[in-house]
């Protein structure tokens, strides 16, 4: 049900942006790759991709694969991890706030709500949540993002945000190409080949041997 033409058009348009703009600050993918590289050299060795919509769960899983297999070579590279907020704020959020200071966060948020949903006013207010009445759930979620980013930054965790105009095929296409271009630049900055995955073969060889494959 996804508009594949819109997704590809988003990727094409982001490719033009990345190809056309040589100024680092005018090229979002190079800006992102450069920020990661600078943080890596400040001993921030773990990057956490934090999303605030369950819809982006599998996108974050793809992101982990992309950056893990592209950068993790020759004893180098950032360790890619991912969380889905607000769900993980009561587990991983504790570690991010007060744990080791060897990590930073990249948030992915959207500007527009896909399905507007307003919190109703409940006459009994048993749970004391009526202060949220008449607010859109997307608005509440965005305030959770703002509060989280501020709290983690105050706790010593640098963070940056990638903002999508909407949660649609075109914007997702842009985001996919953005990360693909950025990881290529990141690999080159680290001095590794971002286009191979030699380490993956090690477990395969062991597994095949244990299973008796000749």
PDB file of N, CA and C in Angstrom, residues 1-78:
ATOM      1  N   UNK A   1       0.788  -1.223   0.000  1.00  0.00           N
ATOM      2  CA  UNK A   1       0.000   0.000   0.000  1.00  0.00           C
ATOM      3  C   UNK A   1       0.821   1.274   0.000  1.00  0.00           C
ATOM      4  N   UNK A   2       2.147   1.136  -0.063  1.00  0.00           N
ATOM      5  CA  UNK A   2       3.011   2.316  -0.051  1.00  0.00           C
ATOM      6  C   UNK A   2       3.201   2.824  -1.477  1.00  0.00           C
ATOM      7  N   UNK A   3       3.154   4.139  -1.646  1.00  0.00           N
ATOM      8  CA  UNK A   3       3.341   4.759  -2.956  1.00  0.00           C
ATOM      9  C   UNK A   3       4.821   4.708  -3.315  1.00  0.00           C
ATOM     10  N   UNK A   4       5.219   3.668  -4.057  1.00  0.00           N
ATOM     11  CA  UNK A   4       6.631   3.453  -4.352  1.00  0.00           C
ATOM     12  C   UNK A   4       7.208   4.570  -5.223  1.00  0.00           C
ATOM     13  N   UNK A   5       6.388   5.141  -6.096  1.00  0.00           N
ATOM     14  CA  UNK A   5       6.875   6.232  -6.951  1.00  0.00           C
ATOM     15  C   UNK A   5       7.199   7.468  -6.109  1.00  0.00           C
ATOM     16  N   UNK A   6       6.365   7.758  -5.134  1.00  0.00           N
ATOM     17  CA  UNK A   6       6.621   8.901  -4.250  1.00  0.00           C
ATOM     18  C   UNK A   6       7.869   8.648  -3.414  1.00  0.00           C
ATOM     19  N   UNK A   7       8.049   7.406  -2.952  1.00  0.00           N
ATOM     20  CA  UNK A   7       9.233   7.071  -2.160  1.00  0.00           C
ATOM     21  C   UNK A   7      10.505   7.263  -2.975  1.00  0.00           C
ATOM     22  N   UNK A   8      10.490   6.772  -4.204  1.00  0.00           N
ATOM     23  CA  UNK A   8      11.662   6.922  -5.076  1.00  0.00           C
ATOM     24  C   UNK A   8      11.908   8.384  -5.442  1.00  0.00           C
ATOM     25  N   UNK A   9      10.822   9.153  -5.614  1.00  0.00           N
ATOM     26  CA  UNK A   9      10.999  10.567  -5.927  1.00  0.00           C
ATOM     27  C   UNK A   9      11.636  11.304  -4.755  1.00  0.00           C
ATOM     28  N   UNK A  10      11.230  10.937  -3.531  1.00  0.00           N
ATOM     29  CA  UNK A  10      11.867  11.539  -2.360  1.00  0.00           C
ATOM     30  C   UNK A  10      13.347  11.235  -2.317  1.00  0.00           C
ATOM     31  N   UNK A  11      13.713   9.991  -2.625  1.00  0.00           N
ATOM     32  CA  UNK A  11      15.123   9.607  -2.646  1.00  0.00           C
ATOM     33  C   UNK A  11      15.879  10.373  -3.732  1.00  0.00           C
ATOM     34  N   UNK A  12      15.268  10.492  -4.909  1.00  0.00           N
ATOM     35  CA  UNK A  12      15.910  11.235  -6.006  1.00  0.00           C
ATOM     36  C   UNK A  12      16.151  12.695  -5.620  1.00  0.00           C
ATOM     37  N   UNK A  13      15.158  13.317  -5.019  1.00  0.00           N
ATOM     38  CA  UNK A  13      15.297  14.726  -4.650  1.00  0.00           C
ATOM     39  C   UNK A  13      16.368  14.919  -3.581  1.00  0.00           C
ATOM     40  N   UNK A  14      16.448  13.992  -2.618  1.00  0.00           N
ATOM     41  CA  UNK A  14      17.502  14.089  -1.614  1.00  0.00           C
ATOM     42  C   UNK A  14      18.866  13.846  -2.242  1.00  0.00           C
ATOM     43  N   UNK A  15      18.933  12.970  -3.233  1.00  0.00           N
ATOM     44  CA  UNK A  15      20.196  12.732  -3.940  1.00  0.00           C
ATOM     45  C   UNK A  15      20.675  14.008  -4.623  1.00  0.00           C
ATOM     46  N   UNK A  16      19.751  14.746  -5.196  1.00  0.00           N
ATOM     47  CA  UNK A  16      20.115  16.015  -5.840  1.00  0.00           C
ATOM     48  C   UNK A  16      20.642  17.020  -4.826  1.00  0.00           C
ATOM     49  N   UNK A  17      20.017  17.068  -3.648  1.00  0.00           N
ATOM     50  CA  UNK A  17      20.480  17.965  -2.586  1.00  0.00           C
ATOM     51  C   UNK A  17      21.901  17.591  -2.169  1.00  0.00           C
ATOM     52  N   UNK A  18      22.134  16.311  -1.966  1.00  0.00           N
ATOM     53  CA  UNK A  18      23.448  15.848  -1.510  1.00  0.00           C
ATOM     54  C   UNK A  18      24.516  16.025  -2.580  1.00  0.00           C
ATOM     55  N   UNK A  19      24.116  15.929  -3.823  1.00  0.00           N
ATOM     56  CA  UNK A  19      25.070  16.046  -4.922  1.00  0.00           C
ATOM     57  C   UNK A  19      25.368  17.508  -5.261  1.00  0.00           C
ATOM     58  N   UNK A  20      24.366  18.346  -5.125  1.00  0.00           N
ATOM     59  CA  UNK A  20      24.493  19.731  -5.576  1.00  0.00           C
ATOM     60  C   UNK A  20      25.212  20.622  -4.575  1.00  0.00           C
ATOM     61  N   UNK A  21      25.010  20.400  -3.307  1.00  0.00           N
ATOM     62  CA  UNK A  21      25.517  21.325  -2.302  1.00  0.00           C
ATOM     63  C   UNK A  21      26.853  20.840  -1.749  1.00  0.00           C
ATOM     64  N   UNK A  22      27.890  21.646  -1.939  1.00  0.00           N
ATOM     65  CA  UNK A  22      29.221  21.286  -1.454  1.00  0.00           C
ATOM     66  C   UNK A  22      29.503  21.876  -0.076  1.00  0.00           C
ATOM     67  N   UNK A  23      28.777  22.922   0.302  1.00  0.00           N
ATOM     68  CA  UNK A  23      28.932  23.526   1.621  1.00  0.00           C
ATOM     69  C   UNK A  23      28.418  22.544   2.672  1.00  0.00           C
ATOM     70  N   UNK A  24      29.269  22.221   3.649  1.00  0.00           N
ATOM     71  CA  UNK A  24      28.908  21.223   4.656  1.00  0.00           C
ATOM     72  C   UNK A  24      27.612  21.584   5.354  1.00  0.00           C
ATOM     73  N   UNK A  25      27.450  22.825   5.744  1.00  0.00           N
ATOM     74  CA  UNK A  25      26.270  23.236   6.501  1.00  0.00           C
ATOM     75  C   UNK A  25      25.015  23.308   5.636  1.00  0.00           C
ATOM     76  N   UNK A  26      25.189  23.276   4.302  1.00  0.00           N
ATOM     77  CA  UNK A  26      24.039  23.302   3.407  1.00  0.00           C
ATOM     78  C   UNK A  26      23.639  21.897   2.955  1.00  0.00           C
ATOM     79  N   UNK A  27      24.439  20.915   3.311  1.00  0.00           N
ATOM     80  CA  UNK A  27      24.166  19.541   2.923  1.00  0.00           C
ATOM     81  C   UNK A  27      23.811  18.749   4.184  1.00  0.00           C
ATOM     82  N   UNK A  28      22.557  18.398   4.371  1.00  0.00           N
ATOM     83  CA  UNK A  28      22.155  17.761   5.629  1.00  0.00           C
ATOM     84  C   UNK A  28      22.875  16.443   5.910  1.00  0.00           C
ATOM     85  N   UNK A  29      23.127  15.642   4.885  1.00  0.00           N
ATOM     86  CA  UNK A  29      23.782  14.347   5.098  1.00  0.00           C
ATOM     87  C   UNK A  29      25.242  14.525   5.520  1.00  0.00           C
ATOM     88  N   UNK A  30      25.929  15.479   4.907  1.00  0.00           N
ATOM     89  CA  UNK A  30      27.327  15.732   5.281  1.00  0.00           C
ATOM     90  C   UNK A  30      27.392  16.380   6.663  1.00  0.00           C
ATOM     91  N   UNK A  31      26.430  17.241   6.978  1.00  0.00           N
ATOM     92  CA  UNK A  31      26.368  17.835   8.321  1.00  0.00           C
ATOM     93  C   UNK A  31      26.234  16.741   9.375  1.00  0.00           C
ATOM     94  N   UNK A  32      25.334  15.809   9.129  1.00  0.00           N
ATOM     95  CA  UNK A  32      25.105  14.701  10.057  1.00  0.00           C
ATOM     96  C   UNK A  32      26.364  13.832  10.194  1.00  0.00           C
ATOM     97  N   UNK A  33      26.972  13.478   9.062  1.00  0.00           N
ATOM     98  CA  UNK A  33      28.171  12.634   9.097  1.00  0.00           C
ATOM     99  C   UNK A  33      29.317  13.338   9.818  1.00  0.00           C
ATOM    100  N   UNK A  34      29.457  14.631   9.590  1.00  0.00           N
ATOM    101  CA  UNK A  34      30.523  15.391  10.231  1.00  0.00           C
ATOM    102  C   UNK A  34      30.310  15.482  11.735  1.00  0.00           C
ATOM    103  N   UNK A  35      29.062  15.731  12.154  1.00  0.00           N
ATOM    104  CA  UNK A  35      28.757  15.802  13.581  1.00  0.00           C
ATOM    105  C   UNK A  35      29.072  14.469  14.266  1.00  0.00           C
ATOM    106  N   UNK A  36      28.703  13.375  13.624  1.00  0.00           N
ATOM    107  CA  UNK A  36      28.994  12.047  14.179  1.00  0.00           C
ATOM    108  C   UNK A  36      30.501  11.831  14.321  1.00  0.00           C
ATOM    109  N   UNK A  37      31.242  12.241  13.307  1.00  0.00           N
ATOM    110  CA  UNK A  37      32.702  12.061  13.307  1.00  0.00           C
ATOM    111  C   UNK A  37      33.356  12.869  14.430  1.00  0.00           C
ATOM    112  N   UNK A  38      32.897  14.106  14.607  1.00  0.00           N
ATOM    113  CA  UNK A  38      33.448  14.946  15.667  1.00  0.00           C
ATOM    114  C   UNK A  38      33.122  14.387  17.051  1.00  0.00           C
ATOM    115  N   UNK A  39      31.900  13.903  17.226  1.00  0.00           N
ATOM    116  CA  UNK A  39      31.507  13.311  18.507  1.00  0.00           C
ATOM    117  C   UNK A  39      32.289  12.023  18.771  1.00  0.00           C
ATOM    118  N   UNK A  40      32.543  11.250  17.737  1.00  0.00           N
ATOM    119  CA  UNK A  40      33.325  10.018  17.856  1.00  0.00           C
ATOM    120  C   UNK A  40      34.716  10.321  18.395  1.00  0.00           C
ATOM    121  N   UNK A  41      35.289  11.424  17.933  1.00  0.00           N
ATOM    122  CA  UNK A  41      36.623  11.810  18.393  1.00  0.00           C
ATOM    123  C   UNK A  41      36.598  12.523  19.744  1.00  0.00           C
ATOM    124  N   UNK A  42      35.399  12.754  20.266  1.00  0.00           N
ATOM    125  CA  UNK A  42      35.250  13.224  21.649  1.00  0.00           C
ATOM    126  C   UNK A  42      34.871  12.061  22.559  1.00  0.00           C
ATOM    127  N   UNK A  43      35.157  10.839  22.088  1.00  0.00           N
ATOM    128  CA  UNK A  43      34.948   9.602  22.850  1.00  0.00           C
ATOM    129  C   UNK A  43      33.472   9.272  23.049  1.00  0.00           C
ATOM    130  N   UNK A  44      32.616   9.769  22.150  1.00  0.00           N
ATOM    131  CA  UNK A  44      31.218   9.347  22.127  1.00  0.00           C
ATOM    132  C   UNK A  44      31.138   8.202  21.122  1.00  0.00           C
ATOM    133  N   UNK A  45      31.167   6.984  21.624  1.00  0.00           N
ATOM    134  CA  UNK A  45      31.320   5.821  20.753  1.00  0.00           C
ATOM    135  C   UNK A  45      30.013   5.076  20.471  1.00  0.00           C
ATOM    136  N   UNK A  46      28.907   5.533  21.058  1.00  0.00           N
ATOM    137  CA  UNK A  46      27.607   4.893  20.844  1.00  0.00           C
ATOM    138  C   UNK A  46      26.621   5.945  20.336  1.00  0.00           C
ATOM    139  N   UNK A  47      25.945   5.635  19.246  1.00  0.00           N
ATOM    140  CA  UNK A  47      24.878   6.518  18.758  1.00  0.00           C
ATOM    141  C   UNK A  47      23.540   5.821  18.955  1.00  0.00           C
ATOM    142  N   UNK A  48      22.621   6.527  19.584  1.00  0.00           N
ATOM    143  CA  UNK A  48      21.272   6.003  19.795  1.00  0.00           C
ATOM    144  C   UNK A  48      20.311   6.740  18.869  1.00  0.00           C
ATOM    145  N   UNK A  49      19.658   5.992  17.998  1.00  0.00           N
ATOM    146  CA  UNK A  49      18.613   6.572  17.169  1.00  0.00           C
ATOM    147  C   UNK A  49      17.309   6.477  17.951  1.00  0.00           C
ATOM    148  N   UNK A  50      16.719   7.616  18.265  1.00  0.00           N
ATOM    149  CA  UNK A  50      15.510   7.658  19.089  1.00  0.00           C
ATOM    150  C   UNK A  50      14.335   8.133  18.243  1.00  0.00           C
ATOM    151  N   UNK A  51      13.310   7.293  18.145  1.00  0.00           N
ATOM    152  CA  UNK A  51      12.105   7.661  17.404  1.00  0.00           C
ATOM    153  C   UNK A  51      10.945   7.753  18.383  1.00  0.00           C
ATOM    154  N   UNK A  52       9.958   8.553  18.045  1.00  0.00           N
ATOM    155  CA  UNK A  52       8.809   8.762  18.932  1.00  0.00           C
ATOM    156  C   UNK A  52       7.518   8.210  18.350  1.00  0.00           C
ATOM    157  N   UNK A  53       7.626   7.409  17.300  1.00  0.00           N
ATOM    158  CA  UNK A  53       6.447   6.760  16.732  1.00  0.00           C
ATOM    159  C   UNK A  53       6.756   5.288  16.505  1.00  0.00           C
ATOM    160  N   UNK A  54       5.907   4.377  16.984  1.00  0.00           N
ATOM    161  CA  UNK A  54       6.118   2.952  16.727  1.00  0.00           C
ATOM    162  C   UNK A  54       6.247   2.650  15.236  1.00  0.00           C
ATOM    163  N   UNK A  55       5.631   3.500  14.420  1.00  0.00           N
ATOM    164  CA  UNK A  55       5.695   3.358  12.957  1.00  0.00           C
ATOM    165  C   UNK A  55       7.142   3.285  12.470  1.00  0.00           C
ATOM    166  N   UNK A  56       8.052   3.958  13.172  1.00  0.00           N
ATOM    167  CA  UNK A  56       9.448   4.022  12.736  1.00  0.00           C
ATOM    168  C   UNK A  56      10.322   2.914  13.324  1.00  0.00           C
ATOM    169  N   UNK A  57       9.704   1.949  14.026  1.00  0.00           N
ATOM    170  CA  UNK A  57      10.506   0.893  14.662  1.00  0.00           C
ATOM    171  C   UNK A  57      11.371   0.158  13.646  1.00  0.00           C
ATOM    172  N   UNK A  58      10.758  -0.294  12.555  1.00  0.00           N
ATOM    173  CA  UNK A  58      11.522  -1.079  11.587  1.00  0.00           C
ATOM    174  C   UNK A  58      12.478  -0.217  10.776  1.00  0.00           C
ATOM    175  N   UNK A  59      12.183   1.061  10.657  1.00  0.00           N
ATOM    176  CA  UNK A  59      13.153   1.959  10.040  1.00  0.00           C
ATOM    177  C   UNK A  59      14.412   2.048  10.900  1.00  0.00           C
ATOM    178  N   UNK A  60      14.235   2.089  12.217  1.00  0.00           N
ATOM    179  CA  UNK A  60      15.398   2.149  13.104  1.00  0.00           C
ATOM    180  C   UNK A  60      16.174   0.831  13.080  1.00  0.00           C
ATOM    181  N   UNK A  61      15.469  -0.307  12.875  1.00  0.00           N
ATOM    182  CA  UNK A  61      16.165  -1.583  12.738  1.00  0.00           C
ATOM    183  C   UNK A  61      17.013  -1.589  11.464  1.00  0.00           C
ATOM    184  N   UNK A  62      16.466  -1.048  10.390  1.00  0.00           N
ATOM    185  CA  UNK A  62      17.216  -0.921   9.127  1.00  0.00           C
ATOM    186  C   UNK A  62      18.423  -0.017   9.321  1.00  0.00           C
ATOM    187  N   UNK A  63      18.231   1.086  10.055  1.00  0.00           N
ATOM    188  CA  UNK A  63      19.330   2.023  10.320  1.00  0.00           C
ATOM    189  C   UNK A  63      20.463   1.334  11.064  1.00  0.00           C
ATOM    190  N   UNK A  64      20.133   0.479  12.045  1.00  0.00           N
ATOM    191  CA  UNK A  64      21.173  -0.247  12.788  1.00  0.00           C
ATOM    192  C   UNK A  64      21.982  -1.135  11.858  1.00  0.00           C
ATOM    193  N   UNK A  65      21.291  -1.824  10.963  1.00  0.00           N
ATOM    194  CA  UNK A  65      22.009  -2.689  10.025  1.00  0.00           C
ATOM    195  C   UNK A  65      22.899  -1.859   9.104  1.00  0.00           C
ATOM    196  N   UNK A  66      22.353  -0.785   8.569  1.00  0.00           N
ATOM    197  CA  UNK A  66      23.097   0.050   7.626  1.00  0.00           C
ATOM    198  C   UNK A  66      24.387   0.579   8.239  1.00  0.00           C
ATOM    199  N   UNK A  67      24.299   1.161   9.420  1.00  0.00           N
ATOM    200  CA  UNK A  67      25.484   1.766  10.027  1.00  0.00           C
ATOM    201  C   UNK A  67      26.395   0.726  10.664  1.00  0.00           C
ATOM    202  N   UNK A  68      25.821  -0.343  11.214  1.00  0.00           N
ATOM    203  CA  UNK A  68      26.650  -1.370  11.826  1.00  0.00           C
ATOM    204  C   UNK A  68      27.543  -2.065  10.816  1.00  0.00           C
ATOM    205  N   UNK A  69      26.954  -2.488   9.693  1.00  0.00           N
ATOM    206  CA  UNK A  69      27.733  -3.246   8.717  1.00  0.00           C
ATOM    207  C   UNK A  69      28.611  -2.339   7.852  1.00  0.00           C
ATOM    208  N   UNK A  70      28.305  -1.060   7.791  1.00  0.00           N
ATOM    209  CA  UNK A  70      29.093  -0.150   6.954  1.00  0.00           C
ATOM    210  C   UNK A  70      30.295   0.434   7.683  1.00  0.00           C
ATOM    211  N   UNK A  71      30.161   0.687   8.997  1.00  0.00           N
ATOM    212  CA  UNK A  71      31.216   1.365   9.752  1.00  0.00           C
ATOM    213  C   UNK A  71      32.060   0.452  10.630  1.00  0.00           C
ATOM    214  N   UNK A  72      31.475  -0.639  11.099  1.00  0.00           N
ATOM    215  CA  UNK A  72      32.157  -1.456  12.106  1.00  0.00           C
ATOM    216  C   UNK A  72      33.258  -2.322  11.534  1.00  0.00           C
ATOM    217  N   UNK A  73      34.416  -1.719  11.292  1.00  0.00           N
ATOM    218  CA  UNK A  73      35.533  -2.436  10.679  1.00  0.00           C
ATOM    219  C   UNK A  73      36.861  -1.921  11.220  1.00  0.00           C
ATOM    220  N   UNK A  74      37.852  -2.793  11.207  1.00  0.00           N
ATOM    221  CA  UNK A  74      39.226  -2.398  11.573  1.00  0.00           C
ATOM    222  C   UNK A  74      39.293  -1.791  12.974  1.00  0.00           C
ATOM    223  N   UNK A  75      38.433  -2.262  13.886  1.00  0.00           N
ATOM    224  CA  UNK A  75      38.438  -1.732  15.247  1.00  0.00           C
ATOM    225  C   UNK A  75      37.892  -0.324  15.352  1.00  0.00           C
ATOM    226  N   UNK A  76      37.120   0.107  14.351  1.00  0.00           N
ATOM    227  CA  UNK A  76      36.601   1.472  14.313  1.00  0.00           C
ATOM    228  C   UNK A  76      35.073   1.460  14.248  1.00  0.00           C
ATOM    229  N   UNK A  77      34.503   2.642  14.384  1.00  0.00           N
ATOM    230  CA  UNK A  77      33.077   2.823  14.156  1.00  0.00           C
ATOM    231  C   UNK A  77      32.255   3.042  15.410  1.00  0.00           C
ATOM    232  N   UNK A  78      31.184   3.794  15.244  1.00  0.00           N
ATOM    233  CA  UNK A  78      30.214   4.003  16.312  1.00  0.00           C
ATOM    234  C   UNK A  78      29.320   2.772  16.437  1.00  0.00           C
TER     235      UNK A  78
END
